PDB file of C-alpha atoms in Angstrom:
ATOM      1  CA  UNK O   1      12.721  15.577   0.990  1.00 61.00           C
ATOM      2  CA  UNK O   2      10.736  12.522   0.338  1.00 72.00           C
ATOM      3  CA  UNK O   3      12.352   9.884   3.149  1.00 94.00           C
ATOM      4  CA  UNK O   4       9.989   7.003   3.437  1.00 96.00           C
ATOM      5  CA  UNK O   5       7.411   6.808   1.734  1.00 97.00           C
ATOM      6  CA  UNK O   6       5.272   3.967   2.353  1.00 98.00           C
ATOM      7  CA  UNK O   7       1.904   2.786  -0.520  1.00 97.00           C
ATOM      8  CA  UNK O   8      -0.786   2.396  -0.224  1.00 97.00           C
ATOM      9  CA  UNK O   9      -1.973   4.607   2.529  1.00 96.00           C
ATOM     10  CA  UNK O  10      -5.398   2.648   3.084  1.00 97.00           C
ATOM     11  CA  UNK O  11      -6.135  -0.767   2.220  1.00 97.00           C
ATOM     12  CA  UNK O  12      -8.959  -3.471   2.808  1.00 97.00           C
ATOM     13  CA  UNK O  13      -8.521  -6.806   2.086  1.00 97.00           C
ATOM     14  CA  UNK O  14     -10.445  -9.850   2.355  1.00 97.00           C
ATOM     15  CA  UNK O  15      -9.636 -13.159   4.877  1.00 98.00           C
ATOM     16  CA  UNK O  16      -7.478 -15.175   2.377  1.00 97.00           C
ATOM     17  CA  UNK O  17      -6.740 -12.497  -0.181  1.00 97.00           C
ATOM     18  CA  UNK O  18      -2.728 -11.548  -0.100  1.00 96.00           C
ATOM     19  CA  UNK O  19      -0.793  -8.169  -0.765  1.00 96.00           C
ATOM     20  CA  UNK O  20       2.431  -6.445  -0.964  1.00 98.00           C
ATOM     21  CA  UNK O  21       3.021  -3.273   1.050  1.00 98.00           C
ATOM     22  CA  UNK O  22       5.610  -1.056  -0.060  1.00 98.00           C
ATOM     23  CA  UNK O  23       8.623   0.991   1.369  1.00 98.00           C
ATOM     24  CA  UNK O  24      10.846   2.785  -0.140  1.00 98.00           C
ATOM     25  CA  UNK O  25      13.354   5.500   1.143  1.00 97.00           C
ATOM     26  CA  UNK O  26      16.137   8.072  -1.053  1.00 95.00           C
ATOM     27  CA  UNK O  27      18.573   8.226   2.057  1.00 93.00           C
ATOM     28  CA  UNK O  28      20.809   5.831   1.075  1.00 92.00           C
ATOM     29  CA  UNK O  29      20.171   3.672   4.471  1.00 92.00           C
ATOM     30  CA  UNK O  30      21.432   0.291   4.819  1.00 92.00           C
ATOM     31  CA  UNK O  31      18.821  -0.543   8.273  1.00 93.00           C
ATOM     32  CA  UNK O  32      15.133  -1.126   7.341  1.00 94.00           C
ATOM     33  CA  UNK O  33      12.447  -2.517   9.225  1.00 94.00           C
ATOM     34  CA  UNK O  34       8.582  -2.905   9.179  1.00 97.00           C
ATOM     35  CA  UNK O  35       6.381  -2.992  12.620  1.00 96.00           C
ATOM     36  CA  UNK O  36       2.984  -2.892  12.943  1.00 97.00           C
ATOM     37  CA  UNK O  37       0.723  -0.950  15.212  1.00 96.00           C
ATOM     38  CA  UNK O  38      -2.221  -2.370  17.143  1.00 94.00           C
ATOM     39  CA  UNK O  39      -5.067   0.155  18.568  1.00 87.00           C
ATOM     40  CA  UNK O  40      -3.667   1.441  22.109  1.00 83.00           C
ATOM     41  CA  UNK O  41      -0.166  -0.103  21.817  1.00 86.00           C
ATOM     42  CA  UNK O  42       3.578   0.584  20.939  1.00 89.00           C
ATOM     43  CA  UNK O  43       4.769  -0.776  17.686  1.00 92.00           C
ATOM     44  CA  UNK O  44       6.144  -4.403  17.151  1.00 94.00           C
ATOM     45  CA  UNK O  45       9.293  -5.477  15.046  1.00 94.00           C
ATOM     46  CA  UNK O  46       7.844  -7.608  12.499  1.00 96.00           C
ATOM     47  CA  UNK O  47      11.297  -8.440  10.033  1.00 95.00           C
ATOM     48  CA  UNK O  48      14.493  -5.973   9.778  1.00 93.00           C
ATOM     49  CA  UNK O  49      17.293  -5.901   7.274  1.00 93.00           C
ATOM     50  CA  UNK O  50      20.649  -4.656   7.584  1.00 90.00           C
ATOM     51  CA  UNK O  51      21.601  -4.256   3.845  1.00 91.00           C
ATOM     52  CA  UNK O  52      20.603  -5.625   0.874  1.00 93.00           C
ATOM     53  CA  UNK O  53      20.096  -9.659   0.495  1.00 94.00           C
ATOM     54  CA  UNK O  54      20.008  -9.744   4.304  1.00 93.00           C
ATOM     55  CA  UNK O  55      16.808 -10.224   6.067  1.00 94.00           C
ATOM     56  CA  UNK O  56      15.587 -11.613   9.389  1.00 93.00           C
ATOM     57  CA  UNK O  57      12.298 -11.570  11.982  1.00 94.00           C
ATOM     58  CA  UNK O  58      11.589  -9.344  14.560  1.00 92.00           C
ATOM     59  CA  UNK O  59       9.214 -10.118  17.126  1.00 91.00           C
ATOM     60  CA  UNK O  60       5.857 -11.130  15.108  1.00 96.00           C
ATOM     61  CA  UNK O  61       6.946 -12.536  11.807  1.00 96.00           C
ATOM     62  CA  UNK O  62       4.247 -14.988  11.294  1.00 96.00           C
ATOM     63  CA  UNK O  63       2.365 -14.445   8.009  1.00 96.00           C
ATOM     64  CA  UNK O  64       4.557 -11.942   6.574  1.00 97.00           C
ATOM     65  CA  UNK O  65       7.695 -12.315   4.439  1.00 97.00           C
ATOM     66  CA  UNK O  66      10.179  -9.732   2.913  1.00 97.00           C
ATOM     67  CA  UNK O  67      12.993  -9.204   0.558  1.00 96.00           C
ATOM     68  CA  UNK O  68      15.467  -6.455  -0.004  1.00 97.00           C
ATOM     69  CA  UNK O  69      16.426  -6.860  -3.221  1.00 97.00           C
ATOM     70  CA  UNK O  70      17.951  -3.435  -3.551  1.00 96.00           C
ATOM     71  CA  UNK O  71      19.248  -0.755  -1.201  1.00 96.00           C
ATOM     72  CA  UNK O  72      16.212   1.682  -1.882  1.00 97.00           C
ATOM     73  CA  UNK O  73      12.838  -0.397  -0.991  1.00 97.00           C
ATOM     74  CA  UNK O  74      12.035  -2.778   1.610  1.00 98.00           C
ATOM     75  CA  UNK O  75       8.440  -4.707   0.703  1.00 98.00           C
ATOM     76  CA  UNK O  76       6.391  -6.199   3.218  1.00 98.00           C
ATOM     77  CA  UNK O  77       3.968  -9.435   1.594  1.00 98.00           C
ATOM     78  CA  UNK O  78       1.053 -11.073   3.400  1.00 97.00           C
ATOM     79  CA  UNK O  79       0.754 -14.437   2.616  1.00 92.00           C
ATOM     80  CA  UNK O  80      -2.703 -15.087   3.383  1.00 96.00           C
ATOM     81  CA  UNK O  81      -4.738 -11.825   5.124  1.00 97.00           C
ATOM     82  CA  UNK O  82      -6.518 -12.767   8.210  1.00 97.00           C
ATOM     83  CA  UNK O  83      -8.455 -10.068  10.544  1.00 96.00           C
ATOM     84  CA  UNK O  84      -5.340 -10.660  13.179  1.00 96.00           C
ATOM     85  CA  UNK O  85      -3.561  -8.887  11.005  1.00 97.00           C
ATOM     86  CA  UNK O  86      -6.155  -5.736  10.872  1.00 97.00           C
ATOM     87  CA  UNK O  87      -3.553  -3.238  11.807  1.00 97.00           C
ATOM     88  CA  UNK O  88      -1.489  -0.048  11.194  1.00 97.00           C
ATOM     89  CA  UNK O  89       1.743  -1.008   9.493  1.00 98.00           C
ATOM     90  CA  UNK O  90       5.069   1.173  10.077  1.00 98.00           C
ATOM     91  CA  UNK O  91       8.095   1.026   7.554  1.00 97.00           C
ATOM     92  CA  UNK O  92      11.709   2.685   9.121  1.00 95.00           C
ATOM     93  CA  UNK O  93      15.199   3.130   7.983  1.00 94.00           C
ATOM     94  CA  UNK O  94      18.648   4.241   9.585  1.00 90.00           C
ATOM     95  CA  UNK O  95      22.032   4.463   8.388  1.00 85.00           C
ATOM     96  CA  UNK O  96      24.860   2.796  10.256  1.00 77.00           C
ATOM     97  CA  UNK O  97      26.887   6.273  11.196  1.00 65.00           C
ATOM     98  CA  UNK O  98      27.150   7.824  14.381  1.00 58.00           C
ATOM     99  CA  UNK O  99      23.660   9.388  14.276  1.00 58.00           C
ATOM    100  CA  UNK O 100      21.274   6.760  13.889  1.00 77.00           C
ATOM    101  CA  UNK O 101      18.314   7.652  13.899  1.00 87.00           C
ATOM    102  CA  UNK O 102      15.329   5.836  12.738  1.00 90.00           C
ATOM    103  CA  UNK O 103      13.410   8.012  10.233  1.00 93.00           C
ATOM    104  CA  UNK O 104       9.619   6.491   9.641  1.00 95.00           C
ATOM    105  CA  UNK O 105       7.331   6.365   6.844  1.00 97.00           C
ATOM    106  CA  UNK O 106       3.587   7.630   7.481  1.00 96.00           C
ATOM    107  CA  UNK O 107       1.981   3.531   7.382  1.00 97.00           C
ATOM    108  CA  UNK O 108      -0.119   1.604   5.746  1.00 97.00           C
ATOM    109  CA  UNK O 109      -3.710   1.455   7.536  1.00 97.00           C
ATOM    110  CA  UNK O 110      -4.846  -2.037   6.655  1.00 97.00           C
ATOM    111  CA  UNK O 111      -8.390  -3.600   7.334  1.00 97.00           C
ATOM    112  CA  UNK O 112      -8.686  -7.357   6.725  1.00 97.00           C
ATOM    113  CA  UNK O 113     -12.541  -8.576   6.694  1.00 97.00           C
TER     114      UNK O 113
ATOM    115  CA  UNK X   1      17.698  -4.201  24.782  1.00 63.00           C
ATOM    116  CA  UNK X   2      16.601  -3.217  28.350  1.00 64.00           C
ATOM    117  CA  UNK X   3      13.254  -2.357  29.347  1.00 87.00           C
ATOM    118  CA  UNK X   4      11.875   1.056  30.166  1.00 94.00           C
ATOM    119  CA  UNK X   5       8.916   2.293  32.285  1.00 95.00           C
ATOM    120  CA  UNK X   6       7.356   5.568  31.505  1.00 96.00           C
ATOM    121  CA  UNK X   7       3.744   6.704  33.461  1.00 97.00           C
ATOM    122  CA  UNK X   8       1.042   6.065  31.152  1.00 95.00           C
ATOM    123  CA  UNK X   9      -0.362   9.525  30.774  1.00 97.00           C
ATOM    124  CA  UNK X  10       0.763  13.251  31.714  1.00 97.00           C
ATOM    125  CA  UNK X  11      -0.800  16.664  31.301  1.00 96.00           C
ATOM    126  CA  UNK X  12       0.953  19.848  30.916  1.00 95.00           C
ATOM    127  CA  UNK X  13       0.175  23.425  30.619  1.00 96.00           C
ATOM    128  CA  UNK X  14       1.201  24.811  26.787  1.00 97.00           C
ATOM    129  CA  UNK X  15       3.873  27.132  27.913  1.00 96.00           C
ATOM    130  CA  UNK X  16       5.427  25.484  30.689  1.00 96.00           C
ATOM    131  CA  UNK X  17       7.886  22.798  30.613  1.00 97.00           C
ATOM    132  CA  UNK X  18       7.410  18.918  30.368  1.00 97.00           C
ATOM    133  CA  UNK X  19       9.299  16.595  31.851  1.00 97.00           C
ATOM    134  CA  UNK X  20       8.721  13.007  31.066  1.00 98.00           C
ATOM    135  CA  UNK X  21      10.339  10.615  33.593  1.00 97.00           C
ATOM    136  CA  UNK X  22      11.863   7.170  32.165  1.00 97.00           C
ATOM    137  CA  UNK X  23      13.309   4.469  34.629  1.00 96.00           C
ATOM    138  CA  UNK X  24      15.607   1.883  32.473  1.00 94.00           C
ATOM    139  CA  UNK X  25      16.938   0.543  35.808  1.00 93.00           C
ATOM    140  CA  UNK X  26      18.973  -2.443  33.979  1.00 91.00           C
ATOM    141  CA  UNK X  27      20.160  -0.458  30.651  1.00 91.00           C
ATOM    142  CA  UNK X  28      24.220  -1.894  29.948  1.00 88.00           C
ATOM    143  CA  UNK X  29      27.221   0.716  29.925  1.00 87.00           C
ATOM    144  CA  UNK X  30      26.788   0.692  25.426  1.00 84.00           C
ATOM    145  CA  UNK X  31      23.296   1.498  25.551  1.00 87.00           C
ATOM    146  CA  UNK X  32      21.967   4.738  24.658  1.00 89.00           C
ATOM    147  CA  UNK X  33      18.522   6.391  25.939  1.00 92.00           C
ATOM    148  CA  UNK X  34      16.492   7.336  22.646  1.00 92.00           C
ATOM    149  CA  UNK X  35      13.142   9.526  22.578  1.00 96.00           C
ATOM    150  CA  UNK X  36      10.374   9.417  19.973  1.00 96.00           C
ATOM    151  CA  UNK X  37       7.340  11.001  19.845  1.00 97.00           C
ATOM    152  CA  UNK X  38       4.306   9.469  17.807  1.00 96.00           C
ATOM    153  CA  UNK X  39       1.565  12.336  16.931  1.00 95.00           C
ATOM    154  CA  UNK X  40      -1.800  10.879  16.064  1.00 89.00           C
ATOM    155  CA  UNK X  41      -1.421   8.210  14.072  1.00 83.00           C
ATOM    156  CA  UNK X  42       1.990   9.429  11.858  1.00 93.00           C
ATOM    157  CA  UNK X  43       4.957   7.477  12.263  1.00 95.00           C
ATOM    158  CA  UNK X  44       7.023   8.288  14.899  1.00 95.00           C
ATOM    159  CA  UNK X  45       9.254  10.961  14.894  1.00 96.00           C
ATOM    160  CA  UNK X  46      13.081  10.796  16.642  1.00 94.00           C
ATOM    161  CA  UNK X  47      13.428  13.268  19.471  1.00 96.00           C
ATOM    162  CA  UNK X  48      16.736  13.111  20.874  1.00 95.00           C
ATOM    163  CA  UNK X  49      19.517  10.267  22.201  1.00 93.00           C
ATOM    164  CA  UNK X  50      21.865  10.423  24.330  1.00 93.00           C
ATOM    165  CA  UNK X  51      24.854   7.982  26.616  1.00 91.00           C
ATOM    166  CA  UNK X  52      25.613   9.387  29.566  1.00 91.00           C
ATOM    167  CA  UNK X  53      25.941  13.113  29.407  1.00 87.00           C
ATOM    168  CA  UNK X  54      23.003  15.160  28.873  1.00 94.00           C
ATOM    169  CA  UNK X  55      22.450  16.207  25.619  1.00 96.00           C
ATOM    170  CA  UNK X  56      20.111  19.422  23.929  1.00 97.00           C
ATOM    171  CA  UNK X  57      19.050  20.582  20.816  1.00 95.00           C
ATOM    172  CA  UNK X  58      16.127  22.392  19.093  1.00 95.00           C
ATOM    173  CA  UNK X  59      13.178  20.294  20.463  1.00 94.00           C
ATOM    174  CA  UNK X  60      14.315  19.195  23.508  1.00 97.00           C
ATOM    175  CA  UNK X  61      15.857  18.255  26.554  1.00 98.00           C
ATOM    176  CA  UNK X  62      17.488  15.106  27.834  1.00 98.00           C
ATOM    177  CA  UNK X  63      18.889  14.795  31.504  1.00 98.00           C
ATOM    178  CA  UNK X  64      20.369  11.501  32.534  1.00 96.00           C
ATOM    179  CA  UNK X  65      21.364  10.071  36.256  1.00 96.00           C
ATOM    180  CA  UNK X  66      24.988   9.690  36.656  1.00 95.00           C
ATOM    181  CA  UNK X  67      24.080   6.278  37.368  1.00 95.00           C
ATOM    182  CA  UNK X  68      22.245   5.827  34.204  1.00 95.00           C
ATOM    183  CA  UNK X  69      19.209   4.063  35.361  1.00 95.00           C
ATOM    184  CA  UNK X  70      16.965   6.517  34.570  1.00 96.00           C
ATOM    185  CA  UNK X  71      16.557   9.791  32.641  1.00 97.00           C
ATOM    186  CA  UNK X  72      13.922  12.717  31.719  1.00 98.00           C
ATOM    187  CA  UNK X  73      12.860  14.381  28.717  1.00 98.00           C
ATOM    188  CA  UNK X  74      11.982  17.958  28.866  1.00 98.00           C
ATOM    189  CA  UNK X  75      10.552  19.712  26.700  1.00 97.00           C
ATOM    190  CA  UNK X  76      11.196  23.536  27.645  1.00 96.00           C
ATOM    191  CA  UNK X  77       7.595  25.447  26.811  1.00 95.00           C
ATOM    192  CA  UNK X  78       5.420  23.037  25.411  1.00 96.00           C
ATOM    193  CA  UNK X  79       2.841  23.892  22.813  1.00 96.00           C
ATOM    194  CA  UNK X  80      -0.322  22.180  21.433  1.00 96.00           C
ATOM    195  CA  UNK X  81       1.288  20.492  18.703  1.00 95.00           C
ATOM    196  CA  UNK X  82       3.520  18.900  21.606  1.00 97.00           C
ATOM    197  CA  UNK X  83       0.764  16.253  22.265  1.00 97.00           C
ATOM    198  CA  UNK X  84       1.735  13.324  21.402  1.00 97.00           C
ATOM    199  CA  UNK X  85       2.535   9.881  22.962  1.00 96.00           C
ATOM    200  CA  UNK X  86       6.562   9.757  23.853  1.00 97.00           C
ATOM    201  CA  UNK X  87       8.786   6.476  23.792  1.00 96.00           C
ATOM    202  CA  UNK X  88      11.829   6.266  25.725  1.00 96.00           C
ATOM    203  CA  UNK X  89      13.586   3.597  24.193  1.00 92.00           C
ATOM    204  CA  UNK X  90      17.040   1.563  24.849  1.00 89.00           C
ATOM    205  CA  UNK X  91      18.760   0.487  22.527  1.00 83.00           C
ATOM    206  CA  UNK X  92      22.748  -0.992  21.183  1.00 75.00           C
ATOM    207  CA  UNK X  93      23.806   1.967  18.657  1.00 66.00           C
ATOM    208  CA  UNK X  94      24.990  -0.827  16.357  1.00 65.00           C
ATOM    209  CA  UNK X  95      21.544  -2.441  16.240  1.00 64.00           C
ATOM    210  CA  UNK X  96      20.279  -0.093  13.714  1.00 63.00           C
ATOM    211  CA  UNK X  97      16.659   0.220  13.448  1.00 66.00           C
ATOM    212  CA  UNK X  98      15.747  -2.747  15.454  1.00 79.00           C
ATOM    213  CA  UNK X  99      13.600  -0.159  18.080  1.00 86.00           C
ATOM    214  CA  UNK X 100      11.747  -2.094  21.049  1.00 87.00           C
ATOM    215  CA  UNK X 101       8.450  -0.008  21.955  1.00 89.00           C
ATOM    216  CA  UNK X 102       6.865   0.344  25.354  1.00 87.00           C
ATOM    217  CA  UNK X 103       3.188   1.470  25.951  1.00 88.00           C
ATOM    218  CA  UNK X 104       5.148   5.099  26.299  1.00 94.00           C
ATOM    219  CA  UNK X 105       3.867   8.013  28.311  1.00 96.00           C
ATOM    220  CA  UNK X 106       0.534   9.962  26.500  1.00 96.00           C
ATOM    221  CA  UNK X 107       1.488  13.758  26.868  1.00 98.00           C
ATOM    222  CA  UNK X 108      -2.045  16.347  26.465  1.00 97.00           C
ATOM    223  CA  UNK X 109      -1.018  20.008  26.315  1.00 97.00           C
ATOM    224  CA  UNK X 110      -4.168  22.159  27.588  1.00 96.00           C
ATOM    225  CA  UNK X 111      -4.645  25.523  26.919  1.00 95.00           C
TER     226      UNK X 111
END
């Protein structure tokens, strides 16, 4: 069972420099979401979308955009890298049935410099 | 969503149970308790939800206060692999994935 699987798995970038992070899940689930994960701390909603075409922030959105273009993947761009953004970056879906669940990908680990 | 509290850290002995407390003393009548558990640095792994009644199944326990306002996990003999770092979250069923994490309770099993 794949479920979310999330690329790259380690990444350093440099101030400036931008990137895509990926998602992508085989359940089928219209809810996806990316958060990221400072050092000592819960995770933060950064953007959410509840099917495909539909997107919208979460909590941080600032320097980050996204797209759902299909049902299956959910990418995460940064604009511009900056060290703020030096953090460990979660990817999660959930269907819209009576158990739902969030299932979460294993993150991105992401080192601007 | 409403706001939880959950003590910071916890230890427990592996074998015996573990109950994490969670206060959500302003949670609405259509929101539902969720647990997670994050181990290491993986992505965090769903536990168990429940409304009102208390709910089981093959990881754990969930016991909540007929008033609702708060609730415990329990997690009935607790081994090594059960340390983790636990979120008790609230949450609208409808609101899909849209998860609001606290600093949730750190859980060491010792030996």
């Amino acid at each position: 069972n794949a479920g979310v699987t999330q690329t790259p798995k380690f990444q350093v970038l440099k101030t400036g420099q931008s990137m895509t992070l990926q998602c992508a899940q085989d359940m089928n689930h219209e809810y996806m979401s990316w958060y990221r994960q400072d050092p000592g701390m819960g995770l933060r909603l950064i953007h959410y979308s509840v099917g495909a075409g539909i997107t919208d922030q979460g909590e941080v959105p600032n320097g980050y955009n996204v797209s759902r273009s299909t049902t299956e993947d959910f990418p995460l761009r940064l604009l511009s890298a900056a060290p703020s953004q030096t953090s460990v970056y979660f990817c999660a879906s959930s269907g819209t049935g009576a158990d739902t669940e969030a299932f979460f990908g294993q993150g991105t680990r992401l080192t601007v410099v | 969503d409403a706001k939880t509290t959950q003590p910071p850290s916890m230890d427990c002995a592996e074998g015996r149970a573990a109950n994490l407390p969670c206060n959500h003393s302003t949670i609405s009548g259509n929101e539902y308790v969720y647990w997670y558990r994050q181990i290491h640095s993986q992505g965090p792994q769903y536990i168990i939800h429940g409304l009102k009644n208390n709910e089981t199944n093959e990881m754990a326990s969930l016991i909540i206060t007929e008033d609702r306002k708060s609730s415990t996990l329990i997690l009935p003999h607790a081994t090594l692999r059960d340390t983790a770092v636990y979120y008790c979250i609230v949450r609208v069923k409808a609101a899909g994935n849209k998860l609001t994490f606290g600093g949730g309770t750190r859980v060491l099993v010792k030996p």
